[in-house]
Short mmCIF file of C-alpha atoms in Angstrom, two decimals:
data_model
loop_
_atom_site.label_atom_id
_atom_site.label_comp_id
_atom_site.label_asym_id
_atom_site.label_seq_id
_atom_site.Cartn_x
_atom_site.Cartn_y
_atom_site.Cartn_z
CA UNK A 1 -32.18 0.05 -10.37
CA UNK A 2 -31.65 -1.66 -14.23
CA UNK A 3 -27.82 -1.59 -12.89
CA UNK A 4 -28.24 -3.60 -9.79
CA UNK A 5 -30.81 -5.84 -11.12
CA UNK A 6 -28.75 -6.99 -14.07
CA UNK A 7 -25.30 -7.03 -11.67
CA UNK A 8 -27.52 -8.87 -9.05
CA UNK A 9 -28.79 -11.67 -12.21
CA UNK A 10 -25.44 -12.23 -13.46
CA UNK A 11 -23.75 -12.70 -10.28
CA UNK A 12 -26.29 -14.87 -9.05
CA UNK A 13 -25.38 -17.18 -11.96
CA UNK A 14 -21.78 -17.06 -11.80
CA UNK A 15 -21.24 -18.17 -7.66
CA UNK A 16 -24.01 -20.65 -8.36
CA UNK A 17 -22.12 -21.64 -10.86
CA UNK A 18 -18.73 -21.65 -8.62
CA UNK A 19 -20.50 -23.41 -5.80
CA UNK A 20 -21.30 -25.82 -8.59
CA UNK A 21 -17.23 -26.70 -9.06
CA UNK A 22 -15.87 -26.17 -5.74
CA UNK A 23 -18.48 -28.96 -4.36
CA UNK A 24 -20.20 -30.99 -6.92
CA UNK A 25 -16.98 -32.14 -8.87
CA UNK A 26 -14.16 -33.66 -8.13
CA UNK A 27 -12.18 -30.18 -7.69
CA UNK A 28 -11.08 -30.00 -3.98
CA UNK A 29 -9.48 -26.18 -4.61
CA UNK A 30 -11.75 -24.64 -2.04
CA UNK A 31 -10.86 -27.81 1.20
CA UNK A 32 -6.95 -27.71 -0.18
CA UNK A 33 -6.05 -24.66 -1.71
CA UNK A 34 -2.71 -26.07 -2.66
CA UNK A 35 -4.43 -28.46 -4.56
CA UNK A 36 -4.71 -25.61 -7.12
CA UNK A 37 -1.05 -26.43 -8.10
CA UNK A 38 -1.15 -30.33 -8.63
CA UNK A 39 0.13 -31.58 -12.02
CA UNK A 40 0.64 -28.21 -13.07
CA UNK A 41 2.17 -28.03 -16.70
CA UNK A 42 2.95 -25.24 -19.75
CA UNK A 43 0.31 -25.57 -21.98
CA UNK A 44 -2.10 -28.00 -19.94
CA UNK A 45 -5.73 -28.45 -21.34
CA UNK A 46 -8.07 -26.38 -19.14
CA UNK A 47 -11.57 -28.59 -18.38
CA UNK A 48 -14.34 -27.41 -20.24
CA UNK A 49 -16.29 -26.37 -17.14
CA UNK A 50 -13.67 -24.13 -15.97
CA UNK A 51 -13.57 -22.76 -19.64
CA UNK A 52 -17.11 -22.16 -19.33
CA UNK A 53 -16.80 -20.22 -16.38
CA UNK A 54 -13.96 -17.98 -17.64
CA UNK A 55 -15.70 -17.05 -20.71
CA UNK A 56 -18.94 -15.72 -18.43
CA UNK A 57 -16.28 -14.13 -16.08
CA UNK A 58 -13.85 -12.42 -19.09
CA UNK A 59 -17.00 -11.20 -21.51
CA UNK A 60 -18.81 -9.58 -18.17
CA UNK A 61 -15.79 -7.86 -16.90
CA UNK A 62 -14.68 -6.90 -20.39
CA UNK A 63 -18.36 -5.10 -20.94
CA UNK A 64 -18.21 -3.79 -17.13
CA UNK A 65 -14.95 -1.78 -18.12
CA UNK A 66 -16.82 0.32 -21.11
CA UNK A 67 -20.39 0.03 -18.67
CA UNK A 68 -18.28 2.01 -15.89
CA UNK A 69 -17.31 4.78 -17.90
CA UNK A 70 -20.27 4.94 -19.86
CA UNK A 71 -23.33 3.84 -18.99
CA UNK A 72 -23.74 3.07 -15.24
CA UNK A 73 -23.90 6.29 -12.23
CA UNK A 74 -20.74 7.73 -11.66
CA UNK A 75 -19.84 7.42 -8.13
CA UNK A 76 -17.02 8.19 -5.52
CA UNK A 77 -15.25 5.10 -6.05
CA UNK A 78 -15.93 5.08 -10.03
CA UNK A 79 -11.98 5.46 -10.76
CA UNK A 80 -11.45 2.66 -8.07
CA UNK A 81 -13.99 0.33 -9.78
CA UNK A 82 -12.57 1.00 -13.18
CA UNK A 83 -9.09 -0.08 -11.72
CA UNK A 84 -10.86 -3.24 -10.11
CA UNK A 85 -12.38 -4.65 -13.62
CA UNK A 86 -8.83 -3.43 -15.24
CA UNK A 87 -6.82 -6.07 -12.87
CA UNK A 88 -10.14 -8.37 -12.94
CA UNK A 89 -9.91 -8.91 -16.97
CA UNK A 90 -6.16 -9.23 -16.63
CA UNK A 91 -5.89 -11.49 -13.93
CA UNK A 92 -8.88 -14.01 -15.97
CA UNK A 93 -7.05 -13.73 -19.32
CA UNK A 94 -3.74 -14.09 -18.44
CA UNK A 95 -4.76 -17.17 -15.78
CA UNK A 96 -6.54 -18.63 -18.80
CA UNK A 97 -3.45 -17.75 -21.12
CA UNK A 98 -1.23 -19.59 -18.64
CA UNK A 99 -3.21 -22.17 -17.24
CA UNK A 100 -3.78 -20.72 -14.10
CA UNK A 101 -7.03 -21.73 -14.14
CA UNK A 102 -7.71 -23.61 -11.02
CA UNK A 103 -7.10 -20.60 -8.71
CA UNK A 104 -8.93 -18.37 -10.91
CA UNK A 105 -11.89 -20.66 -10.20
CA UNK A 106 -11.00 -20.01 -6.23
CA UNK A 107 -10.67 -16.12 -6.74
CA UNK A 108 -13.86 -15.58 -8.73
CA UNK A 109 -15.76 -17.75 -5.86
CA UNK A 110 -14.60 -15.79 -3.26
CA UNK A 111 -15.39 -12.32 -4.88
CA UNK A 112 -18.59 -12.86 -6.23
CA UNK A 113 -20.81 -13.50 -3.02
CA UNK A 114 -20.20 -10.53 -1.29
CA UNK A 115 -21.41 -9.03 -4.87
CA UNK A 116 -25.35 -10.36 -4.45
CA UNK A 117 -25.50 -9.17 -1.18
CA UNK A 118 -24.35 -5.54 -2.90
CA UNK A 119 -26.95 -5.58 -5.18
CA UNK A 120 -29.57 -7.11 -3.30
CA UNK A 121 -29.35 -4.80 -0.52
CA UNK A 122 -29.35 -1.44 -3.25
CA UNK A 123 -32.74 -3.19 -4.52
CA UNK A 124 -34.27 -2.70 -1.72
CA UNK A 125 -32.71 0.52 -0.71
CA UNK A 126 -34.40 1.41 -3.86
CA UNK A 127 -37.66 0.02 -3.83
CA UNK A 128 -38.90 0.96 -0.48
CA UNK A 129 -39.64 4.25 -1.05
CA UNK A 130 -41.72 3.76 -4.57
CA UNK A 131 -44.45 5.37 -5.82
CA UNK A 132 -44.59 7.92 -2.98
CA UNK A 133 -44.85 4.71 -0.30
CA UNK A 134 -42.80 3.17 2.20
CA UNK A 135 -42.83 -0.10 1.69
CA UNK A 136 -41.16 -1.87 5.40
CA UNK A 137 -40.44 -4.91 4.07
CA UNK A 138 -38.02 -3.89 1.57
CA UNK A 139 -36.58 -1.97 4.54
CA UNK A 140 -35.95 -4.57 6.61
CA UNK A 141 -34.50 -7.13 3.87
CA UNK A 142 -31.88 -3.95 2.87
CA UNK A 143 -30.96 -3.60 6.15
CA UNK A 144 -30.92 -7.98 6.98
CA UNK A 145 -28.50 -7.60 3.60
CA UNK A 146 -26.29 -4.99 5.02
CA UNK A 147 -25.62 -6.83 7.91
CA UNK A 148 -24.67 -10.36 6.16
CA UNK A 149 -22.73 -7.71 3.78
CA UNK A 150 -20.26 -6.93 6.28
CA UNK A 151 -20.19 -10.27 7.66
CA UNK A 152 -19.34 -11.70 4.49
CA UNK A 153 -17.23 -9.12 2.77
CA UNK A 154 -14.63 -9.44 5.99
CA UNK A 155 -15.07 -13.57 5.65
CA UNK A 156 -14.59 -14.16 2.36
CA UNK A 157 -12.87 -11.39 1.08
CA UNK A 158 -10.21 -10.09 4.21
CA UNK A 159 -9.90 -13.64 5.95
CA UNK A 160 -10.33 -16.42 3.62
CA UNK A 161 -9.15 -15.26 0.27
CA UNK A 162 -5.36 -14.60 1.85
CA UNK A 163 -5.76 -17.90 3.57
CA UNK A 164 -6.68 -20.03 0.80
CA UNK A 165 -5.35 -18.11 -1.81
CA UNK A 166 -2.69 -16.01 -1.15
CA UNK A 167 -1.18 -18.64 0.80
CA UNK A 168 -1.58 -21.29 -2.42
CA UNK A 169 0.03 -18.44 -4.34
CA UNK A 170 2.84 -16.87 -2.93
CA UNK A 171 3.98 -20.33 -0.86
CA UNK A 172 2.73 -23.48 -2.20
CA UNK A 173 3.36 -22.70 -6.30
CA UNK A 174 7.03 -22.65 -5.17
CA UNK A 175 7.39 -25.45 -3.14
CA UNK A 176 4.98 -27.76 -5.82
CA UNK A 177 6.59 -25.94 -9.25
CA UNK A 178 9.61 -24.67 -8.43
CA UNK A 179 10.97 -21.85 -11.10
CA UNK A 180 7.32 -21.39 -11.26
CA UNK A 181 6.69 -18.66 -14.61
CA UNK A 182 4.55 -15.54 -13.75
CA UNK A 183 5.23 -15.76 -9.55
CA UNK A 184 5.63 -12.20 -9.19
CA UNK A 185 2.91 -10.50 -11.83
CA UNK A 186 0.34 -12.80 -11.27
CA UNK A 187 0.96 -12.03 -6.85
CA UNK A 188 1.45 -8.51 -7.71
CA UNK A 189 -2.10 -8.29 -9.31
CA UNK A 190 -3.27 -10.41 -6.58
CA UNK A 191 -2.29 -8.10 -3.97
CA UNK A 192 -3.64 -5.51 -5.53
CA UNK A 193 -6.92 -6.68 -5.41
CA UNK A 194 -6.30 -7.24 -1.78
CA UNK A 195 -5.90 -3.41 -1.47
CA UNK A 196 -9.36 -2.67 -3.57
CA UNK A 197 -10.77 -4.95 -0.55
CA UNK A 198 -9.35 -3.29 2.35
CA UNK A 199 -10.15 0.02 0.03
CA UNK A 200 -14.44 -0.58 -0.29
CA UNK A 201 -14.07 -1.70 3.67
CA UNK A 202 -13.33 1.13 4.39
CA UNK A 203 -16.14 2.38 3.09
CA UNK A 204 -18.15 -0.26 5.17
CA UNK A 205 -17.13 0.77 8.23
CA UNK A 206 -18.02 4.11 7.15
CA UNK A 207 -21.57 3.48 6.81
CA UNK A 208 -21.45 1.53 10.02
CA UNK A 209 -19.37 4.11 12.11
CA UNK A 210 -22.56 6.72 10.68
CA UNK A 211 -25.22 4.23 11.93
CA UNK A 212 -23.75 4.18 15.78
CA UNK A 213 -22.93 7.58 15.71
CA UNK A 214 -26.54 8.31 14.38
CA UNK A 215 -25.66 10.66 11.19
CA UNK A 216 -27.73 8.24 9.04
CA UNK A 217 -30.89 6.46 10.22
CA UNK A 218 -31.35 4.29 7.41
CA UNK A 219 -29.26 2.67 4.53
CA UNK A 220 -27.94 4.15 1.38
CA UNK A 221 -25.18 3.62 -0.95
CA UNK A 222 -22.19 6.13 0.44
CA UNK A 223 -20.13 5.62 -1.97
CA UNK A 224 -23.36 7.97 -4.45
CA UNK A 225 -22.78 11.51 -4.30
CA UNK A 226 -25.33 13.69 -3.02
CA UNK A 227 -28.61 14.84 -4.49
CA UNK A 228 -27.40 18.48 -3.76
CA UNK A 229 -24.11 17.66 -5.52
CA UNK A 230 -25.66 16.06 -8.74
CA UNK A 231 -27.41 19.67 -9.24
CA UNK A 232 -24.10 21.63 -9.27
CA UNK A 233 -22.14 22.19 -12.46
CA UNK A 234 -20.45 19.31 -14.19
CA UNK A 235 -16.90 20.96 -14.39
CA UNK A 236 -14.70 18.40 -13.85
CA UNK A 237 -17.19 15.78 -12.93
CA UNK A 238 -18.86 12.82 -15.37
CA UNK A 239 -21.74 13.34 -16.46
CA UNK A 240 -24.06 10.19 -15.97
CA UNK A 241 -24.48 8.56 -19.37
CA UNK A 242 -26.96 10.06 -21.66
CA UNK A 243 -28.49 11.29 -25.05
CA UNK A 244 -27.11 14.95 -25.09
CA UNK A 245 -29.44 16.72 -27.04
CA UNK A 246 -28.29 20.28 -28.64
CA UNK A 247 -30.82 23.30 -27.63
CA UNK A 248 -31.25 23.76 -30.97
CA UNK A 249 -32.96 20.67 -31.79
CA UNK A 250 -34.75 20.75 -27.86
CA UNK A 251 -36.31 24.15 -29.60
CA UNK A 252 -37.23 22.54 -32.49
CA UNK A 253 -39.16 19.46 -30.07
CA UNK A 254 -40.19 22.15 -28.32
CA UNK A 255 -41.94 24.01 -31.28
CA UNK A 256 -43.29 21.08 -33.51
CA UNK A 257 -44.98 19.85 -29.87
CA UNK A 258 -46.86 23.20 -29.62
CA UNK A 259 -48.28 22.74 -33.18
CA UNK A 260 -49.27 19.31 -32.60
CA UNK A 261 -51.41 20.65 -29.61
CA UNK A 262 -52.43 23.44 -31.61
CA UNK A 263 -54.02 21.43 -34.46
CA UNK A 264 -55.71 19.32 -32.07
CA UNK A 265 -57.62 22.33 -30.41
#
């Protein structure tokens, strides 16, 4: 829950933020995606808005690698998600680097939305069954959230994010700035992010294939292993992070705990 409530804050601040640019300025990226390419020069000053929003972006992705691996529940598409904030971080610091800027702002807007809906909808998942209760109305908004999830993952994600930037990308950077440095590393990376979409749809119409089918009357993360698998052995799976403590010193806990109550009797 911690997890999704801090990805669900952040995230929250970052489209707002992106909604903030792509219509309350005079940036028309998002209405003319080639637009992205105008006046582009080596070395160009970036805005200081757009700076602001790639230091947010490039500091969260850059803790998200190490909070991954370390800290948050391993899951099946853990080494997927690692990839993801490994092509993320390059593709912000290397747009920064060379002044790429203006699509970043595009990509980042795109991406992000479909990323509150995530996390809202595992809050509730979460939180209706609390404190031995169901609680309905977190039922219903986790399943209102799954549905706009889906929606919006194939709309933003699958249909507009080639269209507006892939197109911009791979078509309009040559015919604007021909000879264009970067073309093919900057659309490789692109692409691949393309794949880690079609990759978690997958898993989306997964869960929704399960629903019709009737294997899974409510919804829940299935990307999470099962409860059964968590209590197996660990060989060759992650751990989730932890304080390890050595039996030794559990003894010791153990022992000085019995005196305590000891003393008190």
């Amino acid at each position: 829950m911690p997890e999704s409530a801090w990805k669900l804050l952040f995230y929250t601040i970052s489209w707002s933020y992106g909604i903030y640019l792509l219509f309350f300025t005079d940036y028309p990226f998002f209405y003319d995606p080639p637009s992205v390419f105008y006046g582009w020069q080596k070395g160009m000053d970036v805005p200081t808005d757009i700076a602001i929003a790639y230091l947010m972006q490039c500091s969260f992705y850059g803790h998200s690698i190490y909070a991954t691996a370390y800290m948050d529940t391993w899951r099946k598409d853990s080494v997927v998600m690692l990839l993801h904030h490994v092509v993320a971080l390059t593709l912000i610091a290397c747009s920064y680097a060379f002044r790429y800027h203006n699509v970043g702002i595009l990509v980042l807007f795109l991406h992000d939305v479909n990323d509150i809906q995530l996390e809202f909808t595992k809050l509730n998942v979460y939180f209706k069954h609390r404190g031995g209760v169901y609680h309905r109305l977190n039922d219903v908004l986790s399943n209102i959230g799954c549905l706009t999830f889906t929606v919006s993952w194939f709309w933003f994600r699958l249909y507009w994010f080639p269209l507006k930037v892939l197109y911009a990308t791979c078509y309009s950077s040559l015919q604007l700035v021909p000879n264009i440095p970067f073309y093919f590393f900057f659309n490789a990376l692109l692409l691949v992010l393309t794949l880690m979409n079609i990759y978690w749809f997958l898993y989306i119409v997964l869960f929704v294939a399960k629903v019709l089918m009737g294997q899974m009357q409510e919804v829940n993360d299935v990307r999470e292993y099962d409860v059964e698998d968590s209590k197996k052995p660990a060989t060759g799976k992650k751990r989730e992070a932890g304080l390890q403590l050595p039996n030794a010193l559990k003894e010791g806990m153990h022992l000085r705990n019995g005196l305590v109550k000891d003393k008190r009797l």
